[in-house]
Amino acid sequence: EILLNAKDELIRERNQQERENRERRAEVQRYEARVNKKEELLEQRAAEFEKGEKELAEQKSIIAKEKKF
Protein backbone atom coordinates (compact mmCIF):
# COMPACT_ATOMS: atom_id res chain seq x y z
CA GLU A 1 0.00 0.00 0.00
CA ILE A 2 2.87 2.38 0.69
CA LEU A 3 4.07 1.78 -2.85
CA LEU A 4 0.61 2.60 -4.23
CA ASN A 5 0.44 5.79 -2.18
CA ALA A 6 3.86 6.80 -3.43
CA LYS A 7 2.83 6.16 -7.04
CA ASP A 8 -0.39 8.14 -6.56
CA GLU A 9 1.56 11.02 -5.06
CA LEU A 10 4.03 10.90 -7.95
CA ILE A 11 1.18 10.98 -10.45
CA ARG A 12 -0.45 13.95 -8.67
CA GLU A 13 2.84 15.84 -8.61
CA ARG A 14 3.49 15.12 -12.27
CA ASN A 15 0.00 16.29 -13.22
CA GLN A 16 0.46 19.45 -11.18
CA GLN A 17 3.80 20.13 -12.85
CA GLU A 18 2.29 19.59 -16.29
CA ARG A 19 -0.54 22.01 -15.45
CA GLU A 20 1.95 24.64 -14.32
CA ASN A 21 4.00 24.14 -17.47
CA ARG A 22 0.91 24.62 -19.66
CA GLU A 23 0.04 27.79 -17.77
CA ARG A 24 3.57 29.13 -18.23
CA ARG A 25 3.54 28.33 -21.94
CA ALA A 26 0.19 30.10 -22.32
CA GLU A 27 1.56 33.12 -20.48
CA VAL A 28 4.65 33.21 -22.68
CA GLN A 29 2.45 33.00 -25.77
CA ARG A 30 0.37 35.93 -24.53
CA TYR A 31 3.54 37.97 -23.97
CA GLU A 32 4.83 37.04 -27.41
CA ALA A 33 1.54 38.12 -28.98
CA ARG A 34 1.72 41.47 -27.17
CA VAL A 35 5.31 42.01 -28.29
CA ASN A 36 4.45 41.10 -31.87
CA LYS A 37 1.53 43.52 -31.87
CA LYS A 38 3.72 46.30 -30.49
CA GLU A 39 6.38 45.57 -33.11
CA GLU A 40 3.78 45.78 -35.85
CA LEU A 41 2.52 49.10 -34.53
CA LEU A 42 6.07 50.46 -34.35
CA GLU A 43 6.75 49.33 -37.91
CA GLN A 44 3.56 51.06 -39.08
CA ARG A 45 4.50 54.25 -37.28
CA ALA A 46 8.01 54.13 -38.72
CA ALA A 47 6.58 53.69 -42.22
CA GLU A 48 4.20 56.61 -41.68
CA PHE A 49 7.05 58.73 -40.37
CA GLU A 50 9.23 57.90 -43.38
CA LYS A 51 6.34 58.71 -45.70
CA GLY A 52 5.90 62.07 -43.99
CA GLU A 53 9.63 62.77 -44.22
CA LYS A 54 9.58 61.97 -47.93
CA GLU A 55 6.57 64.22 -48.53
CA LEU A 56 8.21 67.02 -46.58
CA ALA A 57 11.40 66.70 -48.62
CA GLU A 58 9.36 66.83 -51.83
CA GLN A 59 7.53 69.94 -50.65
CA LYS A 60 10.82 71.61 -49.74
CA SER A 61 12.16 70.75 -53.18
CA ILE A 62 9.10 72.26 -54.85
CA ILE A 63 9.39 75.42 -52.76
CA ALA A 64 13.08 75.73 -53.55
CA LYS A 65 12.36 75.40 -57.30
CA GLU A 66 9.61 78.01 -57.11
CA LYS A 67 11.95 80.46 -55.40
CA LYS A 68 14.44 80.11 -58.22
CA PHE A 69 11.88 81.31 -60.73
PDB file of C-alpha atoms in Angstrom:
ATOM      1  CA  GLU A   1       0.000   0.000   0.000  1.00  0.00           C
ATOM      2  CA  ILE A   2       2.868   2.377   0.686  1.00  0.00           C
ATOM      3  CA  LEU A   3       4.068   1.784  -2.846  1.00  0.00           C
ATOM      4  CA  LEU A   4       0.608   2.596  -4.233  1.00  0.00           C
ATOM      5  CA  ASN A   5       0.440   5.788  -2.181  1.00  0.00           C
ATOM      6  CA  ALA A   6       3.864   6.796  -3.428  1.00  0.00           C
ATOM      7  CA  LYS A   7       2.827   6.159  -7.042  1.00  0.00           C
ATOM      8  CA  ASP A   8      -0.385   8.136  -6.557  1.00  0.00           C
ATOM      9  CA  GLU A   9       1.564  11.020  -5.055  1.00  0.00           C
ATOM     10  CA  LEU A  10       4.031  10.900  -7.947  1.00  0.00           C
ATOM     11  CA  ILE A  11       1.181  10.983 -10.451  1.00  0.00           C
ATOM     12  CA  ARG A  12      -0.446  13.951  -8.669  1.00  0.00           C
ATOM     13  CA  GLU A  13       2.839  15.844  -8.609  1.00  0.00           C
ATOM     14  CA  ARG A  14       3.493  15.115 -12.273  1.00  0.00           C
ATOM     15  CA  ASN A  15       0.003  16.294 -13.219  1.00  0.00           C
ATOM     16  CA  GLN A  16       0.457  19.454 -11.176  1.00  0.00           C
ATOM     17  CA  GLN A  17       3.798  20.128 -12.848  1.00  0.00           C
ATOM     18  CA  GLU A  18       2.294  19.594 -16.288  1.00  0.00           C
ATOM     19  CA  ARG A  19      -0.539  22.008 -15.448  1.00  0.00           C
ATOM     20  CA  GLU A  20       1.951  24.638 -14.322  1.00  0.00           C
ATOM     21  CA  ASN A  21       4.001  24.138 -17.470  1.00  0.00           C
ATOM     22  CA  ARG A  22       0.910  24.618 -19.659  1.00  0.00           C
ATOM     23  CA  GLU A  23       0.039  27.791 -17.772  1.00  0.00           C
ATOM     24  CA  ARG A  24       3.574  29.134 -18.234  1.00  0.00           C
ATOM     25  CA  ARG A  25       3.535  28.331 -21.944  1.00  0.00           C
ATOM     26  CA  ALA A  26       0.190  30.100 -22.322  1.00  0.00           C
ATOM     27  CA  GLU A  27       1.558  33.120 -20.480  1.00  0.00           C
ATOM     28  CA  VAL A  28       4.650  33.213 -22.679  1.00  0.00           C
ATOM     29  CA  GLN A  29       2.455  33.001 -25.767  1.00  0.00           C
ATOM     30  CA  ARG A  30       0.369  35.931 -24.526  1.00  0.00           C
ATOM     31  CA  TYR A  31       3.535  37.970 -23.967  1.00  0.00           C
ATOM     32  CA  GLU A  32       4.826  37.043 -27.409  1.00  0.00           C
ATOM     33  CA  ALA A  33       1.543  38.119 -28.976  1.00  0.00           C
ATOM     34  CA  ARG A  34       1.724  41.468 -27.167  1.00  0.00           C
ATOM     35  CA  VAL A  35       5.314  42.011 -28.291  1.00  0.00           C
ATOM     36  CA  ASN A  36       4.451  41.102 -31.870  1.00  0.00           C
ATOM     37  CA  LYS A  37       1.532  43.523 -31.867  1.00  0.00           C
ATOM     38  CA  LYS A  38       3.719  46.302 -30.488  1.00  0.00           C
ATOM     39  CA  GLU A  39       6.383  45.567 -33.109  1.00  0.00           C
ATOM     40  CA  GLU A  40       3.776  45.775 -35.854  1.00  0.00           C
ATOM     41  CA  LEU A  41       2.524  49.103 -34.529  1.00  0.00           C
ATOM     42  CA  LEU A  42       6.072  50.459 -34.351  1.00  0.00           C
ATOM     43  CA  GLU A  43       6.753  49.335 -37.907  1.00  0.00           C
ATOM     44  CA  GLN A  44       3.562  51.059 -39.079  1.00  0.00           C
ATOM     45  CA  ARG A  45       4.502  54.250 -37.280  1.00  0.00           C
ATOM     46  CA  ALA A  46       8.008  54.128 -38.720  1.00  0.00           C
ATOM     47  CA  ALA A  47       6.575  53.691 -42.223  1.00  0.00           C
ATOM     48  CA  GLU A  48       4.204  56.608 -41.683  1.00  0.00           C
ATOM     49  CA  PHE A  49       7.050  58.734 -40.373  1.00  0.00           C
ATOM     50  CA  GLU A  50       9.227  57.902 -43.382  1.00  0.00           C
ATOM     51  CA  LYS A  51       6.341  58.712 -45.700  1.00  0.00           C
ATOM     52  CA  GLY A  52       5.900  62.071 -43.986  1.00  0.00           C
ATOM     53  CA  GLU A  53       9.635  62.774 -44.220  1.00  0.00           C
ATOM     54  CA  LYS A  54       9.576  61.971 -47.930  1.00  0.00           C
ATOM     55  CA  GLU A  55       6.572  64.218 -48.534  1.00  0.00           C
ATOM     56  CA  LEU A  56       8.211  67.019 -46.576  1.00  0.00           C
ATOM     57  CA  ALA A  57      11.396  66.702 -48.619  1.00  0.00           C
ATOM     58  CA  GLU A  58       9.360  66.826 -51.830  1.00  0.00           C
ATOM     59  CA  GLN A  59       7.531  69.936 -50.650  1.00  0.00           C
ATOM     60  CA  LYS A  60      10.821  71.614 -49.745  1.00  0.00           C
ATOM     61  CA  SER A  61      12.158  70.754 -53.178  1.00  0.00           C
ATOM     62  CA  ILE A  62       9.096  72.264 -54.853  1.00  0.00           C
ATOM     63  CA  ILE A  63       9.385  75.422 -52.762  1.00  0.00           C
ATOM     64  CA  ALA A  64      13.076  75.732 -53.555  1.00  0.00           C
ATOM     65  CA  LYS A  65      12.363  75.401 -57.299  1.00  0.00           C
ATOM     66  CA  GLU A  66       9.607  78.008 -57.112  1.00  0.00           C
ATOM     67  CA  LYS A  67      11.947  80.462 -55.397  1.00  0.00           C
ATOM     68  CA  LYS A  68      14.440  80.107 -58.223  1.00  0.00           C
ATOM     69  CA  PHE A  69      11.884  81.307 -60.734  1.00  0.00           C
TER      70      PHE A  69
END
